[in-house]
mmCIF file of C-alpha atoms and ligand atoms in Angstrom:
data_model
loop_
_atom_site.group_PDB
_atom_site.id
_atom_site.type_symbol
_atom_site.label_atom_id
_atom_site.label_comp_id
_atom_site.label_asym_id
_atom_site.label_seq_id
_atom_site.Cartn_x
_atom_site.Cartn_y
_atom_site.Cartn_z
ATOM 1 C CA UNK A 189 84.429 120.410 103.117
ATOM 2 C CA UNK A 190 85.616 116.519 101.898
ATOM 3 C CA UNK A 191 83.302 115.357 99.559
ATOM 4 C CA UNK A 192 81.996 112.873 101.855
ATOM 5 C CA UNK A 193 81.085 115.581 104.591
ATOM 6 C CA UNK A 194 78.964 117.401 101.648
ATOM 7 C CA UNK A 195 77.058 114.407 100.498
ATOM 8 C CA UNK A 196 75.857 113.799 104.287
ATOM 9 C CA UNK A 197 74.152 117.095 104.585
ATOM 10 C CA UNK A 198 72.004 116.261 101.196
ATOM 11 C CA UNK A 199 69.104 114.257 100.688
ATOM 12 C CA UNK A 200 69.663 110.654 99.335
ATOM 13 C CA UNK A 201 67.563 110.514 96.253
ATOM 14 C CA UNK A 202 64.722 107.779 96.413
ATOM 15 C CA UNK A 203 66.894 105.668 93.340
ATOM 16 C CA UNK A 204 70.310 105.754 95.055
ATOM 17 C CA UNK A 205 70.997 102.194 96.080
ATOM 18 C CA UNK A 206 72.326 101.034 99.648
ATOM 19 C CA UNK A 207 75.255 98.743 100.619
ATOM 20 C CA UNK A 208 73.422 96.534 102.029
ATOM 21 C CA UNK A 209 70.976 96.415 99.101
ATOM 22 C CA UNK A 210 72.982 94.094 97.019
ATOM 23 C CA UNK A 211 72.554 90.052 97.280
ATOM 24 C CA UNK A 212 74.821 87.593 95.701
ATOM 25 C CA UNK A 213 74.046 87.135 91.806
ATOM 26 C CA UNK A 214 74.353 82.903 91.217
ATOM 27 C CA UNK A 215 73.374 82.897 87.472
ATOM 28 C CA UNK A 216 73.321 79.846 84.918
ATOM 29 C CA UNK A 217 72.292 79.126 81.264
ATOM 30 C CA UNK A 218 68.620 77.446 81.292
ATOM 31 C CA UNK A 219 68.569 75.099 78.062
ATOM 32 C CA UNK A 220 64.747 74.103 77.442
ATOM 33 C CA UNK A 221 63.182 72.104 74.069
ATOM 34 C CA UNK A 222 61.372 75.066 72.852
ATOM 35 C CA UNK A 223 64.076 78.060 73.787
ATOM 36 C CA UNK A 224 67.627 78.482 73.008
ATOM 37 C CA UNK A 225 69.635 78.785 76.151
ATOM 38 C CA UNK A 226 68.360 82.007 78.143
ATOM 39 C CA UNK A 227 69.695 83.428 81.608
ATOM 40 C CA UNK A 228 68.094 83.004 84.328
ATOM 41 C CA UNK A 229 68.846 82.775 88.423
ATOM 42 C CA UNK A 230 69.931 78.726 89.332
ATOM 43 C CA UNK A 231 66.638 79.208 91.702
ATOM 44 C CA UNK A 232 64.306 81.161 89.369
ATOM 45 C CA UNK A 233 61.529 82.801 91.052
ATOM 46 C CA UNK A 234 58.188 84.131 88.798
ATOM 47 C CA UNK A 235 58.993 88.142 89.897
ATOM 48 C CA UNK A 236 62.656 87.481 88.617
ATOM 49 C CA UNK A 237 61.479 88.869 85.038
ATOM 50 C CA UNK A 238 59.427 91.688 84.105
ATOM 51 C CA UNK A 239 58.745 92.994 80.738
ATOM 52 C CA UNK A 240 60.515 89.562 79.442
ATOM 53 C CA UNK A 241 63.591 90.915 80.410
ATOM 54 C CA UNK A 242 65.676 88.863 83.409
ATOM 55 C CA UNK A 243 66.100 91.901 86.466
ATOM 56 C CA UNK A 244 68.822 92.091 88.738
ATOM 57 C CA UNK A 245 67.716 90.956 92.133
ATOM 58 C CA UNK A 246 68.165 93.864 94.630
ATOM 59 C CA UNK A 247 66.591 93.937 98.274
ATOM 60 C CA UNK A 248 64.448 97.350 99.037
ATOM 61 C CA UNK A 249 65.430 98.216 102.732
ATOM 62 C CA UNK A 250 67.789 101.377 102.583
ATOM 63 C CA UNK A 251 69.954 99.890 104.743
ATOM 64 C CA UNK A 252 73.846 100.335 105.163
ATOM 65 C CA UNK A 253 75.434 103.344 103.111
ATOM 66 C CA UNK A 254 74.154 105.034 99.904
ATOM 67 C CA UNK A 255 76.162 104.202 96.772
ATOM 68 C CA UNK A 256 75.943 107.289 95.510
ATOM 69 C CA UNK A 257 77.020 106.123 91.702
ATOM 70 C CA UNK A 258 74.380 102.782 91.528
ATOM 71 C CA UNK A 259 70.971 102.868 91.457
ATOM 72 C CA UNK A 260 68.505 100.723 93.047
ATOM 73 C CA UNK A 261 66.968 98.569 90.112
ATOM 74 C CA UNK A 262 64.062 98.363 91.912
ATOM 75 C CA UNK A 263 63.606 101.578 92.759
ATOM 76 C CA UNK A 264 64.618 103.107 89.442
ATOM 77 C CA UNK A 265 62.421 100.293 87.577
ATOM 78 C CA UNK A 266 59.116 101.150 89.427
ATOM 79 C CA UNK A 267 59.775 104.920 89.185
ATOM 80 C CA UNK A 268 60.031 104.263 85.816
ATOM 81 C CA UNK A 269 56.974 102.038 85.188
ATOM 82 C CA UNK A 270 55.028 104.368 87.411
ATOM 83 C CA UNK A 271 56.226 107.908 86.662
ATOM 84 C CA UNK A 272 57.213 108.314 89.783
ATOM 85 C CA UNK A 273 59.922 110.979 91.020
ATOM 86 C CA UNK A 274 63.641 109.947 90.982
ATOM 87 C CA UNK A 275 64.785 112.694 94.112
ATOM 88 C CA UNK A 276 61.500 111.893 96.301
ATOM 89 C CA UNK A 277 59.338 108.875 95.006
ATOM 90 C CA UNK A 278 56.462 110.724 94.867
ATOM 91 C CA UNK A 279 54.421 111.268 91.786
ATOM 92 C CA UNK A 280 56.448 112.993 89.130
ATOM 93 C CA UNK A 281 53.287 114.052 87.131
ATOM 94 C CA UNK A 282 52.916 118.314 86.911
ATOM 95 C CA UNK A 283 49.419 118.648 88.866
ATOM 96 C CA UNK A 284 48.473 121.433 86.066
ATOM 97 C CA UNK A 285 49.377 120.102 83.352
ATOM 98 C CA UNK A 286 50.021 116.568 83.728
ATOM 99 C CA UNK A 287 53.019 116.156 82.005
ATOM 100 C CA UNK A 288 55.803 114.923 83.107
ATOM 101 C CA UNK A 289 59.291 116.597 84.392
ATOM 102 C CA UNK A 290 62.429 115.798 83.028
ATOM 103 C CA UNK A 291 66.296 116.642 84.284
ATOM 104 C CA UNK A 292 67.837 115.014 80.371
ATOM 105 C CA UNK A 293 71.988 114.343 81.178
ATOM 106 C CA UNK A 294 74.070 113.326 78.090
ATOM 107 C CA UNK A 295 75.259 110.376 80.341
ATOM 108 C CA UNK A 296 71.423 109.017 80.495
ATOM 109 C CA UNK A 297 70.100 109.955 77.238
ATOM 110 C CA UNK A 298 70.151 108.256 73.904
ATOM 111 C CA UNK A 299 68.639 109.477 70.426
ATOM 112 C CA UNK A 300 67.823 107.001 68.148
ATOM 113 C CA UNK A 301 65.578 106.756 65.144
ATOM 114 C CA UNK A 302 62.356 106.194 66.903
ATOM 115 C CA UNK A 303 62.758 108.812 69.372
ATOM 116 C CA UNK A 304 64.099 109.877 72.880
ATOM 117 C CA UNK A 305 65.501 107.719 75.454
ATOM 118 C CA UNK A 306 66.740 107.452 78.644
ATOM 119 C CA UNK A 307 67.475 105.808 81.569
ATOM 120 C CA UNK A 308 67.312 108.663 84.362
ATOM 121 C CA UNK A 309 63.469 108.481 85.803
ATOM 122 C CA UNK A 310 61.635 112.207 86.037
ATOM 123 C CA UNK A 311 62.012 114.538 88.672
ATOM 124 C CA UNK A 312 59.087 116.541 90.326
ATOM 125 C CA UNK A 313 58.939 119.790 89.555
ATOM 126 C CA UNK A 314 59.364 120.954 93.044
ATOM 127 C CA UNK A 315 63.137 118.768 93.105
ATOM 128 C CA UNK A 316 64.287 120.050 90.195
ATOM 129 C CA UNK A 317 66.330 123.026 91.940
ATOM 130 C CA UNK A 318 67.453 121.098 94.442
ATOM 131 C CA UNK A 319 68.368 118.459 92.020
ATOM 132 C CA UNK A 320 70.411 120.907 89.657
ATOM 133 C CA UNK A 321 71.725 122.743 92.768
ATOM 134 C CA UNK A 322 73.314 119.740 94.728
ATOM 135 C CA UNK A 323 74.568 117.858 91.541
ATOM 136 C CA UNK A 324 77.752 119.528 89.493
ATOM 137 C CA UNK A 325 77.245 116.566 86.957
ATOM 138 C CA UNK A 326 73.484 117.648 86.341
ATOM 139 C CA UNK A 327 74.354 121.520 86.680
ATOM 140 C CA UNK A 328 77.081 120.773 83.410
ATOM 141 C CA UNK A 329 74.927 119.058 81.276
ATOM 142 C CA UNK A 330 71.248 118.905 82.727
ATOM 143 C CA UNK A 331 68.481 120.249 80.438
ATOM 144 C CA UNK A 332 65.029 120.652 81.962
ATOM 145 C CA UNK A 333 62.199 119.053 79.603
ATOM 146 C CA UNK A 334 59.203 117.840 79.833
ATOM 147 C CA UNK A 335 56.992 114.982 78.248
ATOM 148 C CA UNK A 336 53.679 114.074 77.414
ATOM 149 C CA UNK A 337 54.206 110.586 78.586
ATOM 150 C CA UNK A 338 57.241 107.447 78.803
ATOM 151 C CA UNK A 339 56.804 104.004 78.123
ATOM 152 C CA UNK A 340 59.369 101.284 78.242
ATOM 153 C CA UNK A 341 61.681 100.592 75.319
ATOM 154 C CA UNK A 342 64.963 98.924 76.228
ATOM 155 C CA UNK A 343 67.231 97.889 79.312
ATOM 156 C CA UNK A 344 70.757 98.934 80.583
ATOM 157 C CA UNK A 345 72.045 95.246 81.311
ATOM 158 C CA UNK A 346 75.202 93.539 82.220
ATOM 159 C CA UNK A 347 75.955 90.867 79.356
ATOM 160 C CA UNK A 348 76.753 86.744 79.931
ATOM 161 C CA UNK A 349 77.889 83.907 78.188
ATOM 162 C CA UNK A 350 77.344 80.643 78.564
ATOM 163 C CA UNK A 351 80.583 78.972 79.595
ATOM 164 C CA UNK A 352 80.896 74.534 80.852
ATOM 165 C CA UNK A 353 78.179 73.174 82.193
ATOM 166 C CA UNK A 354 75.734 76.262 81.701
ATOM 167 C CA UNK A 355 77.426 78.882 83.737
ATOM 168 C CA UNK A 356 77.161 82.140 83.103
ATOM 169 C CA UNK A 357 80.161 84.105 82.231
ATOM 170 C CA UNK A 358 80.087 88.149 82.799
ATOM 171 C CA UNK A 359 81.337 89.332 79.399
ATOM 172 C CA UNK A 360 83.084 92.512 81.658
ATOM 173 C CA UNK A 361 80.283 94.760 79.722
ATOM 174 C CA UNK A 362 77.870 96.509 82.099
ATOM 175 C CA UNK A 363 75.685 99.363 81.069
ATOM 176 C CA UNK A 364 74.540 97.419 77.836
ATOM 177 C CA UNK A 365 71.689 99.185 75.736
ATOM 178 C CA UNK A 366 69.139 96.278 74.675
ATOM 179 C CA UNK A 367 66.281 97.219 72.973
ATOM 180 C CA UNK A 368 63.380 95.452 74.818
ATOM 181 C CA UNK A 369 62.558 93.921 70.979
ATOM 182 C CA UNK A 370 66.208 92.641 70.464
ATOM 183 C CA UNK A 371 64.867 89.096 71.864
ATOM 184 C CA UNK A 372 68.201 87.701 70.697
ATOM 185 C CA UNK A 373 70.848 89.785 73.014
ATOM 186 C CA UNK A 374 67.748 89.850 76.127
ATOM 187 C CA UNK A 375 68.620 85.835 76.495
ATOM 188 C CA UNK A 376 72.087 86.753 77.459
ATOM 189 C CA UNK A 377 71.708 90.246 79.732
ATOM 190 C CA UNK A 378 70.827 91.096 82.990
ATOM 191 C CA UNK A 379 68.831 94.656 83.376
ATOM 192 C CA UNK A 380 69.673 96.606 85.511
ATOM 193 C CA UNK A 381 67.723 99.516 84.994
ATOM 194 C CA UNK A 382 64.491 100.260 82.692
ATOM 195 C CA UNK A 383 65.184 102.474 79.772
ATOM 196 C CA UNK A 384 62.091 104.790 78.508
ATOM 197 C CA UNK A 385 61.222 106.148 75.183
ATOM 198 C CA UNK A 386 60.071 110.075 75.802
ATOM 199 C CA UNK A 387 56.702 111.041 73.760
ATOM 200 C CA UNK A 388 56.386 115.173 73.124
ATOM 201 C CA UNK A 389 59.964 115.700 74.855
ATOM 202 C CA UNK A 390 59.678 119.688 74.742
ATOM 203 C CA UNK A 391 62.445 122.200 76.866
ATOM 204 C CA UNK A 392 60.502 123.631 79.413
HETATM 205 ZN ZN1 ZN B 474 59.886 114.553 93.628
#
């Protein structure tokens, strides 16, 4: 079978964004007396940032083809914010025990000196065959886990610059970890994903 005829016959996770998903980024430098120049969308809306962080405007609908490699921002942020399941949106939560499930990849995980991070939301318990069955990546180097609890700690972002006249200039660097207290670098990115910190992380 192509690869293509295999990835019709499988379940598209609830994170995997959808052609038709992605709108047109116009970005510019905002200059304002009490801020030094920040990013922001040349017609800012009040649900463009969350957590103080600018988010990559996405639409929800599902529709066209799934882009198997890019996540839905939305979809990963509010799975993220909400513990919710990355394979079927429900509630990732263990109903006996409450804690939460956790397929860790080296791709999405990060150690650093405060703890365990990373930007792959939890899987139910009752996905987490499927999800190491239908994914070679997650079969390689997928460790089960689970956690007491998340909470938000940085962003993966792409990175700007201001260029003439305030535009904003991709640097080329996507994927960016920014610490959601590195107020400095969060003036110049984009998120587009939510990065947790991992209380308890224990192999299951
Ligand atoms: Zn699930």
């Amino acid at each position: 079978m192509t690869s293509a005829a295999v990835q019709s016959t499988l379940r598209v996770p609830h994170v995997i964004a959808y052609s038709e998903e992605a709108v047109p980024q116009h970005l510019a430098f905002r200059r304002s007396a009490v801020r030094e120049p920040y990013l922001a969308y040349t017609d800012p809306r009040g649900t463009d940032w969350a957590l103080g962080v600018l988010r990559a405007r996405v639409r929800g609908n599902r529709r066209g083809q799934p882009q198997w490699k890019l996540l839905n921002t939305l979809r990963q942020w509010r799975c993220m914010i909400k513990d919710l399941c990355q394979v079927c949106g429900g509630r990732a939560a263990d109903p006996e025990t409450g804690r939460l499930w956790w397929i860790i990849t080296e791709t999405a995980y990060r150690q650093l000196g405060d703890g365990h991070h990373t930007s792959a939301p939890a899987t139910c318990r009752a996905r987490i065959p499927e999800s190491l069955a239908s994914c070679p990546r997650l079969r390689e180097s997928g460790d089960v886990f689970t956690a007491a609890s998340a909470e938000p700690s940085a962003v993966l972002a792409d990175m700007f610059a201001p260029g003439p006249q305030g535009r904003a200039v991709h640097t080329g660097e996507h994927n960016v970890f920014v610490s959601l207290e590195w107020t400095d670098l969060l003036r110049s990115a984009l998120a587009t994903q939510l990065v947790v910190r991992l209380h308890d992380l224990r192999p299951a």
